[in-house]
CSV table of C-alpha atoms and ligand atoms in Angstrom, one decimal:
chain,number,residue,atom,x,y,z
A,1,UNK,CA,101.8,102.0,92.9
A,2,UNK,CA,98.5,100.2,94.8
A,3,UNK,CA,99.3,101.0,98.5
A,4,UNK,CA,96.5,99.0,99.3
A,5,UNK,CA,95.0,95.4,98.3
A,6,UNK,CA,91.5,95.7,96.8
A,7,UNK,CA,89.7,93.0,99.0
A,8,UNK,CA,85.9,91.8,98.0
A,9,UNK,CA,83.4,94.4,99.9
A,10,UNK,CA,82.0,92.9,102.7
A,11,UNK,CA,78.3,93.6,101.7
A,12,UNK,CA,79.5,90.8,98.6
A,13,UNK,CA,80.9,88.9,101.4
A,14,UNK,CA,77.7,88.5,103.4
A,15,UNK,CA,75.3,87.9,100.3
A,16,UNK,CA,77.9,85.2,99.3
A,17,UNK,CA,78.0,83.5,103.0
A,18,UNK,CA,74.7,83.8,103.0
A,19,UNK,CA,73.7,82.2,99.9
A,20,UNK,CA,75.9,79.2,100.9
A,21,UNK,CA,73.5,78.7,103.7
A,22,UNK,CA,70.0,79.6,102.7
A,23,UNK,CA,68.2,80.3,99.5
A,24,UNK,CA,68.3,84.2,98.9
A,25,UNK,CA,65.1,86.1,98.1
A,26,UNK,CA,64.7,87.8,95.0
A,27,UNK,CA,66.0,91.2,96.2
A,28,UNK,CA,69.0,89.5,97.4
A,29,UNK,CA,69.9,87.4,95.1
A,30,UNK,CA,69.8,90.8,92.9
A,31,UNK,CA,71.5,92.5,95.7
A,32,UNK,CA,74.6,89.7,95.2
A,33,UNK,CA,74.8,90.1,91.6
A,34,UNK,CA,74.8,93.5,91.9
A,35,UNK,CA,77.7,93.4,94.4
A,36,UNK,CA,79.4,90.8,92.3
A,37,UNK,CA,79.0,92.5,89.4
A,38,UNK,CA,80.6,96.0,90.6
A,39,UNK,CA,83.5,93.5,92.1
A,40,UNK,CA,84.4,92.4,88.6
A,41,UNK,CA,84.4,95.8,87.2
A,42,UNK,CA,87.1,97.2,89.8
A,43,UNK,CA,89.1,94.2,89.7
A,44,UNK,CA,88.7,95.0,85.4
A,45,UNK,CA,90.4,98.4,86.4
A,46,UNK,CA,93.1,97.5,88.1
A,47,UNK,CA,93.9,94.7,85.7
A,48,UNK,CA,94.2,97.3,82.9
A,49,UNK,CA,96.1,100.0,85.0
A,50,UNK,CA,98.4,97.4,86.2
A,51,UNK,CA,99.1,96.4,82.3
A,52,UNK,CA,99.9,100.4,82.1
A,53,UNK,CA,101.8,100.9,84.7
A,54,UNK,CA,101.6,102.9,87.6
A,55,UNK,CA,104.7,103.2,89.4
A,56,UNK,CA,104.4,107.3,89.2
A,57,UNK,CA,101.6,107.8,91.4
A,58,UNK,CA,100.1,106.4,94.5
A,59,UNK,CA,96.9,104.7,94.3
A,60,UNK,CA,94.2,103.9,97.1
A,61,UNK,CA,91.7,101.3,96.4
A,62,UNK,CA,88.4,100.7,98.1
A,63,UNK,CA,88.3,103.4,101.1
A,64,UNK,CA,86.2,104.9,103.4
A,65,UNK,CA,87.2,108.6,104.8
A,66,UNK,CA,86.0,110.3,107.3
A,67,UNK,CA,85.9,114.0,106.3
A,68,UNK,CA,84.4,116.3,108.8
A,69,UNK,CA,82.3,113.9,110.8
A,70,UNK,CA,81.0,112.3,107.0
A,71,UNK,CA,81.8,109.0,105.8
A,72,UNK,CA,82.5,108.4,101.9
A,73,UNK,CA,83.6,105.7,99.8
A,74,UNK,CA,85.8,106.0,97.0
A,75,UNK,CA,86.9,102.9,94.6
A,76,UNK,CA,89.9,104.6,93.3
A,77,UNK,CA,92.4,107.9,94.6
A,78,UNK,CA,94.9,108.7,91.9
A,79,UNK,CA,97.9,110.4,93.9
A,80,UNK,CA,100.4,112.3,92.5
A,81,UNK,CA,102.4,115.9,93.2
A,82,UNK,CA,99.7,117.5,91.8
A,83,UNK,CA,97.1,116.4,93.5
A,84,UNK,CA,94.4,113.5,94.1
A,85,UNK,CA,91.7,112.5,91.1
A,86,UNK,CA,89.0,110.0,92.5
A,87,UNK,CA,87.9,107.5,90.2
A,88,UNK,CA,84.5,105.9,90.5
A,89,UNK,CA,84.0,102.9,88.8
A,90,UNK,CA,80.6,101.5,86.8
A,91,UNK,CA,80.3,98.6,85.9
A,92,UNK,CA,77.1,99.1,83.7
A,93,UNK,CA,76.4,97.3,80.4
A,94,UNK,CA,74.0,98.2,78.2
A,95,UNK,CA,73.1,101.5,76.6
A,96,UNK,CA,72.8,104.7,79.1
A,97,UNK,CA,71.1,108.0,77.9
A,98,UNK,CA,71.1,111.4,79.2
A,99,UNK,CA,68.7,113.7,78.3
A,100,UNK,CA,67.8,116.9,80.5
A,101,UNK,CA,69.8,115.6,83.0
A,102,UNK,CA,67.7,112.4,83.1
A,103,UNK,CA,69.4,108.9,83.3
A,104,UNK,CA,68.2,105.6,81.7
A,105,UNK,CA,70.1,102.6,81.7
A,106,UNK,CA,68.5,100.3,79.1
A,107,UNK,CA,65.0,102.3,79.2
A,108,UNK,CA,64.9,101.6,82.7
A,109,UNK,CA,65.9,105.1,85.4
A,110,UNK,CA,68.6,105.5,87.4
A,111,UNK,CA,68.2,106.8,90.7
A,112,UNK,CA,71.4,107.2,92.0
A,113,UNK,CA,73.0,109.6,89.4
A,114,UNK,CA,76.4,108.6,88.8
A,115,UNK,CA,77.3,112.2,88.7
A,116,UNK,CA,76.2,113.5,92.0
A,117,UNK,CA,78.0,111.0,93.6
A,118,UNK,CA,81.5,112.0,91.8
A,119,UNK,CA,80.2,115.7,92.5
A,120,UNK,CA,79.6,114.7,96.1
A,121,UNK,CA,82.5,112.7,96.7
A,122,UNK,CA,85.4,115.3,94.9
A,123,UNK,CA,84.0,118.2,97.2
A,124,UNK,CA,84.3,115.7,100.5
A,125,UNK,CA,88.0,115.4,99.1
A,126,UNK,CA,88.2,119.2,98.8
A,127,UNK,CA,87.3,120.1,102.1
A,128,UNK,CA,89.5,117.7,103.1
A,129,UNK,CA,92.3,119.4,101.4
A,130,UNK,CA,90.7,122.9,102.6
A,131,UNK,CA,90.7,121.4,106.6
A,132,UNK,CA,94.7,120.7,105.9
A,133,UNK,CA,95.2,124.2,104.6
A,134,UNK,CA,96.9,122.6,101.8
A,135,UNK,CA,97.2,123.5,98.1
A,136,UNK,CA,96.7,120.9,95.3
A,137,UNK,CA,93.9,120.2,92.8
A,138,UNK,CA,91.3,117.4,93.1
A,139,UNK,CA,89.2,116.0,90.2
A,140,UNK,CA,87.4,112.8,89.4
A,141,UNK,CA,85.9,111.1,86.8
A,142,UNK,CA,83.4,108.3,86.5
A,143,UNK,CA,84.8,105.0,84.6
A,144,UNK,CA,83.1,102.6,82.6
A,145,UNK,CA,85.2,99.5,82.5
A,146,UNK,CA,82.5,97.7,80.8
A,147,UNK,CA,83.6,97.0,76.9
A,148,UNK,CA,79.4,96.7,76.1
A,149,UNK,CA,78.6,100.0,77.2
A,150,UNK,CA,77.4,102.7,75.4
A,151,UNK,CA,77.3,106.2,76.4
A,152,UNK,CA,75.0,108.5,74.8
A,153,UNK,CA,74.3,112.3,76.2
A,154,UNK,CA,72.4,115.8,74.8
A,155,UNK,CA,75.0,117.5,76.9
A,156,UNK,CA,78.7,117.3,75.7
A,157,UNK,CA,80.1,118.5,79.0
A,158,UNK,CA,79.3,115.1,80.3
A,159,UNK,CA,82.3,113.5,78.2
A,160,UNK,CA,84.5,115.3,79.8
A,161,UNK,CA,83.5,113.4,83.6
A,162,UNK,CA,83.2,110.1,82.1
A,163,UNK,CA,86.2,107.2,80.6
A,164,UNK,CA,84.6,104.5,78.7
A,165,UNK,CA,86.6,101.3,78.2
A,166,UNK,CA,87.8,102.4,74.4
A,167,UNK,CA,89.4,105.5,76.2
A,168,UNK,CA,90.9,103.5,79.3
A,169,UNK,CA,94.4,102.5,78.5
A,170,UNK,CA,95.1,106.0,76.9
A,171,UNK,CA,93.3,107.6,80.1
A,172,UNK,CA,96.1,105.7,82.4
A,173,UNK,CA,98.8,105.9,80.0
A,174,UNK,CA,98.6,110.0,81.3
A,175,UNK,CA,100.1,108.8,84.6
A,176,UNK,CA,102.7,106.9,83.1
A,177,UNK,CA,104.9,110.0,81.8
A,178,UNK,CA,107.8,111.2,82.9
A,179,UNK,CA,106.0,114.4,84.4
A,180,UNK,CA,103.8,112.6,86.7
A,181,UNK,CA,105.5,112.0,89.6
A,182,UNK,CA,104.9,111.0,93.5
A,183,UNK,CA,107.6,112.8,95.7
A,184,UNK,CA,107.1,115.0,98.4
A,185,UNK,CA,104.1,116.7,98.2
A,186,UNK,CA,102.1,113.6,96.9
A,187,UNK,CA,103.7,112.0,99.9
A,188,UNK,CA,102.2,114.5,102.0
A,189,UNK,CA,99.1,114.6,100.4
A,190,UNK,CA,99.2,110.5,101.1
A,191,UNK,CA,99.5,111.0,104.6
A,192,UNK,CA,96.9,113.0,104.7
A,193,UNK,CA,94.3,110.8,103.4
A,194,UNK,CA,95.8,107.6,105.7
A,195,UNK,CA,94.9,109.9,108.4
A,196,UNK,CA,91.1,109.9,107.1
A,197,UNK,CA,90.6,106.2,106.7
A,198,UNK,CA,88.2,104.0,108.6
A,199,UNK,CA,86.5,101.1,108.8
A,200,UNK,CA,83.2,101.3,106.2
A,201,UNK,CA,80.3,102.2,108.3
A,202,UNK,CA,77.6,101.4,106.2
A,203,UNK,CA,77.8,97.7,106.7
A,204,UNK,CA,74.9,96.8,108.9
A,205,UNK,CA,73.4,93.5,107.8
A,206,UNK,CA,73.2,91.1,109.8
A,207,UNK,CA,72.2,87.2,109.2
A,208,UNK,CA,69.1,85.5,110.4
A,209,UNK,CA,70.0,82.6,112.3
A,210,UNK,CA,66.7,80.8,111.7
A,211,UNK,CA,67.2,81.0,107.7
A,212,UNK,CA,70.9,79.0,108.2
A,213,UNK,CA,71.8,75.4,107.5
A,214,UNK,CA,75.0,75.0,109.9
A,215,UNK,CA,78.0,72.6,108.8
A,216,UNK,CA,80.6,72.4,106.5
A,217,UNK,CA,80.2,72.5,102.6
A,218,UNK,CA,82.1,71.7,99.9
A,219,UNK,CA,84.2,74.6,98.5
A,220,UNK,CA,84.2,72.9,94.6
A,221,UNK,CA,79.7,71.9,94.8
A,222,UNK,CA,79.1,73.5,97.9
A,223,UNK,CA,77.3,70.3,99.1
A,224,UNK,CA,77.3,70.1,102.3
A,225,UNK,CA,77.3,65.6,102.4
A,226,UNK,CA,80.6,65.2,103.1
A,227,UNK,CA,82.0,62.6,105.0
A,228,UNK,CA,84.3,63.0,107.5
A,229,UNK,CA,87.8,61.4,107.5
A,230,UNK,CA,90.8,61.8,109.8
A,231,UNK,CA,92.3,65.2,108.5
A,232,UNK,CA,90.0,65.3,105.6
A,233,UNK,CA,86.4,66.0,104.7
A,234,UNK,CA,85.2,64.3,101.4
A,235,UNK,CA,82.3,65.5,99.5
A,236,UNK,CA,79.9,62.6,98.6
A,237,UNK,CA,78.3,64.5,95.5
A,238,UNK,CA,81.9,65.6,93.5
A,239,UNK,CA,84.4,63.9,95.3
A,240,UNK,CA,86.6,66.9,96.3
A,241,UNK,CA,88.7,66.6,99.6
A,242,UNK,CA,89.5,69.4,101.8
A,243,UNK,CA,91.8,69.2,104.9
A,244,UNK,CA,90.0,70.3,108.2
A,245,UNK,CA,92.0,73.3,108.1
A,246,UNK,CA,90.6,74.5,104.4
A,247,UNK,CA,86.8,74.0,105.9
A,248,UNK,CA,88.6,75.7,109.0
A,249,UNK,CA,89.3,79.1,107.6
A,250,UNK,CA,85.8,79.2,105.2
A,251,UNK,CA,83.7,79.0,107.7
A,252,UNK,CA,85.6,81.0,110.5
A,253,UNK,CA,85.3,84.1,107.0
A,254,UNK,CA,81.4,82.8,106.8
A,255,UNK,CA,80.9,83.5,110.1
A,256,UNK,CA,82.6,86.8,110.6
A,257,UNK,CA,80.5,88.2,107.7
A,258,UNK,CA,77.3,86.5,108.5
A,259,UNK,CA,77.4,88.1,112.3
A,260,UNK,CA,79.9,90.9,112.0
A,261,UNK,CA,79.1,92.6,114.8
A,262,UNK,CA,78.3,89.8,117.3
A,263,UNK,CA,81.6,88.3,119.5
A,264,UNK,CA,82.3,84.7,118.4
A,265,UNK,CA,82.8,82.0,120.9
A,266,UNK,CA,84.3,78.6,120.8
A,267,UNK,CA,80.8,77.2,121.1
A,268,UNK,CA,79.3,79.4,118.8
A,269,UNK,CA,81.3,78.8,116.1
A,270,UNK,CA,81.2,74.7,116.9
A,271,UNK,CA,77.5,75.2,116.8
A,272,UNK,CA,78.2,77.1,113.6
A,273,UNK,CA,80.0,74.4,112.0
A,274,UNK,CA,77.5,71.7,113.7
A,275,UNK,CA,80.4,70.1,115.5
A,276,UNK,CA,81.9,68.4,112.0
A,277,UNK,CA,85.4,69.1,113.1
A,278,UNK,CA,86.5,67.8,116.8
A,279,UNK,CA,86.6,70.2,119.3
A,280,UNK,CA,90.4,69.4,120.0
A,281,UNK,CA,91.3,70.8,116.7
A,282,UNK,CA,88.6,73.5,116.3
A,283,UNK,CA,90.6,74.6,119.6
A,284,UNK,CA,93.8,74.8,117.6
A,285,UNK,CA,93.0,76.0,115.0
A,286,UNK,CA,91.5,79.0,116.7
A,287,UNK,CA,94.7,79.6,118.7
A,288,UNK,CA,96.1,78.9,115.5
A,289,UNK,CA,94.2,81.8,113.2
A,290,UNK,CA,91.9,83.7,115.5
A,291,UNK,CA,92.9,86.9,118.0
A,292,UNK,CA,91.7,85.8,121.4
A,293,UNK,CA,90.4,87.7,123.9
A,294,UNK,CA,89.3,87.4,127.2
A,295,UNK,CA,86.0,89.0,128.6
A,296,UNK,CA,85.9,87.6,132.5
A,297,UNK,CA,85.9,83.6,132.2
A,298,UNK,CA,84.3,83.9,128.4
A,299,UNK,CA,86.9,84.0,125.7
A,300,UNK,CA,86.2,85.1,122.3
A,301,UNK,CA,87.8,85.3,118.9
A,302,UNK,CA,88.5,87.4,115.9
A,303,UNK,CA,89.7,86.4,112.7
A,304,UNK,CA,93.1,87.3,111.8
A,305,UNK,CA,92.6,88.1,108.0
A,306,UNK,CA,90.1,89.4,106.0
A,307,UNK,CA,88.6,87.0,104.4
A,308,UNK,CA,88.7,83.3,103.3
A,309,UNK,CA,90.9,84.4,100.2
A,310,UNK,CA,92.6,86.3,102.4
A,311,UNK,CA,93.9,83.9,105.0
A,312,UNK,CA,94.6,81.0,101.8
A,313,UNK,CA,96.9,83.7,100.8
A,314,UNK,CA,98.8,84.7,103.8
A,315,UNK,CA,98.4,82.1,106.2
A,316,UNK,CA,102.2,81.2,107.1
A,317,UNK,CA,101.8,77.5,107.8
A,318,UNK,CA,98.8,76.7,106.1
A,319,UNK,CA,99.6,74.2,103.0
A,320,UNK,CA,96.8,74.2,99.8
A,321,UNK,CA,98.1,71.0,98.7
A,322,UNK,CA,96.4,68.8,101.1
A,323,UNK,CA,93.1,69.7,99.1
A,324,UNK,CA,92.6,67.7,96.2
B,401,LIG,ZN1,81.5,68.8,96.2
């Protein structure tokens, strides 16, 4: 079973927010569709796994552990009695070559060797098992979700640390048996790595407010002429209307991944939003989705879900069907 959801990674987040506001450079418009890209692969995975089945194992998606004062990211841990296998998934197309322990993708290098970061990431989990005193086996393999890839080495070993999409139902289909199964120990082994988890350190960036246009846009065109009705803002370039509270929630996710580290105040998110929603409701609706909290006469706010997605999803009173 997926203990966890698999949310967007905030570096995708940012670029996205970002490119909402401001024309990207090159590198980052390569940077978003890189990010966007490896998105699309995991969510591929756990399409196909969930069309296996998984209900014999326990499955982590997307964390960060600390092991030993070292922070590592893994996309997938298989859990099961007999022990944890990581999963990291590539999203490459194209044709890869090894030769001599070089890497091409499509003629072109590959710096970041797939391998070393399985080799790194699997010993991080074994010393992890090794701080617990604990006794069960951890493996990984790299995946390839990407039906257009092509996989050509000099050295066979390598076939044995890789699953190409051909190989991917039968690969999960292994977890699926009878023998597989998630009692005790992998519950142990579960709470173990729960322990480990923290927030993804690695995510620094941080958005120039110079570059930004501030407003609202359209969530269909992303225009952001729209003309302001009662409860409704109307985009004058496709005609799509969104209720107050649907531009609401985008922009409070905009902003907490454009300035993730900075404290967001009721001003600075009206300047944000460049005052296109009244300050009456803006005040609601904070109350409404935000944790407040006070620092002496200043309060600030933090958004109660993860992301715009997110808080569509599992926002109690918050109705879709006004947009149309
Ligand atoms: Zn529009």
């Amino acid at each position: 079973m997926f203990i966890n959801e698999r949310t967007k990674p905030k570096e995708l987040l940012f670029y996205e927010a970002l490119a909402a506001r401001t024309a990207l450079t090159k590198r980052e418009a390569k940077d978003l569709s890189k990010m966007k890209k490896g998105y699309e692969g995991e969510i591929l995975y756990d399409q196909i796994f969930e069309s296996i089945g998984h209900d014999n194992v326990i499955i982590y998606r997307d964390v960060c552990l600390n092991i030993d004062n070292s922070v590592t990211q893994y996309d997938s841990l298989i859990v099961s009695d007999k022990g944890i296998i990581s999963n990291e998934i590539k999203n490459f197309s194209g044709t890869c070559t090894v030769n001599n322990g070089n890497w091409t993708l499509n003629n072109f290098p590959i710096t970041k060797v797939p391998f070393s970061q399985l080799n790194r990431s699997v010993g991080k989990l074994m010393e992890m098992r090794n701080i617990s005193q604990n006794d069960f086996t951890v493996s990984g393999k790299i995946i390839f979700p990407n039906d257009t890839f092509v996989f050509n080495s000099d050295d066979h070993s390598n076939w044995n640390k890789i699953i190409l999409r051909s190989g991917l139902r039968d690969y999960f289909r292994q977890f699926n048996h009878s023998g597989v199964r998630s009692g005790h120990k992998a519950q142990y082994i579960s709470r173990i790595i729960s322990s480990c988890i923290v927030d993804n350190p690695y995510f620094t960036l941080q958005a120039d407010k110079i570059r930004l246009k501030y407003g609202l846009y359209c969530g269909q065109c992303g225009s952001f002429n729209l003309s302001k009705k009662r409860f409704h803002l109307t985009c004058n370039k496709c005609g799509s209307n969104e209720c107050n509270e649907t531009h609401m929630l985008r922009a409070l996710s905009d902003y907490k991944f454009l300035f993730y580290n900075e404290l967001m105040t009721r001003n600075s998110f009206l300047e944000f939003i460049d005052n296109d929603i009244p300050v009456h409701t803006v005040s609601r609706f904070l109350n409404k989705h935000c944790f407040q909290h006070q620092k002496g006469n200043m309060s600030n706010y933090t958004f109660k879900y993860f992301d715009f997605d997110d808080a569509t999803k599992k926002s109690d009173a918050y109705i879709r069907y006004k947009d149309y």
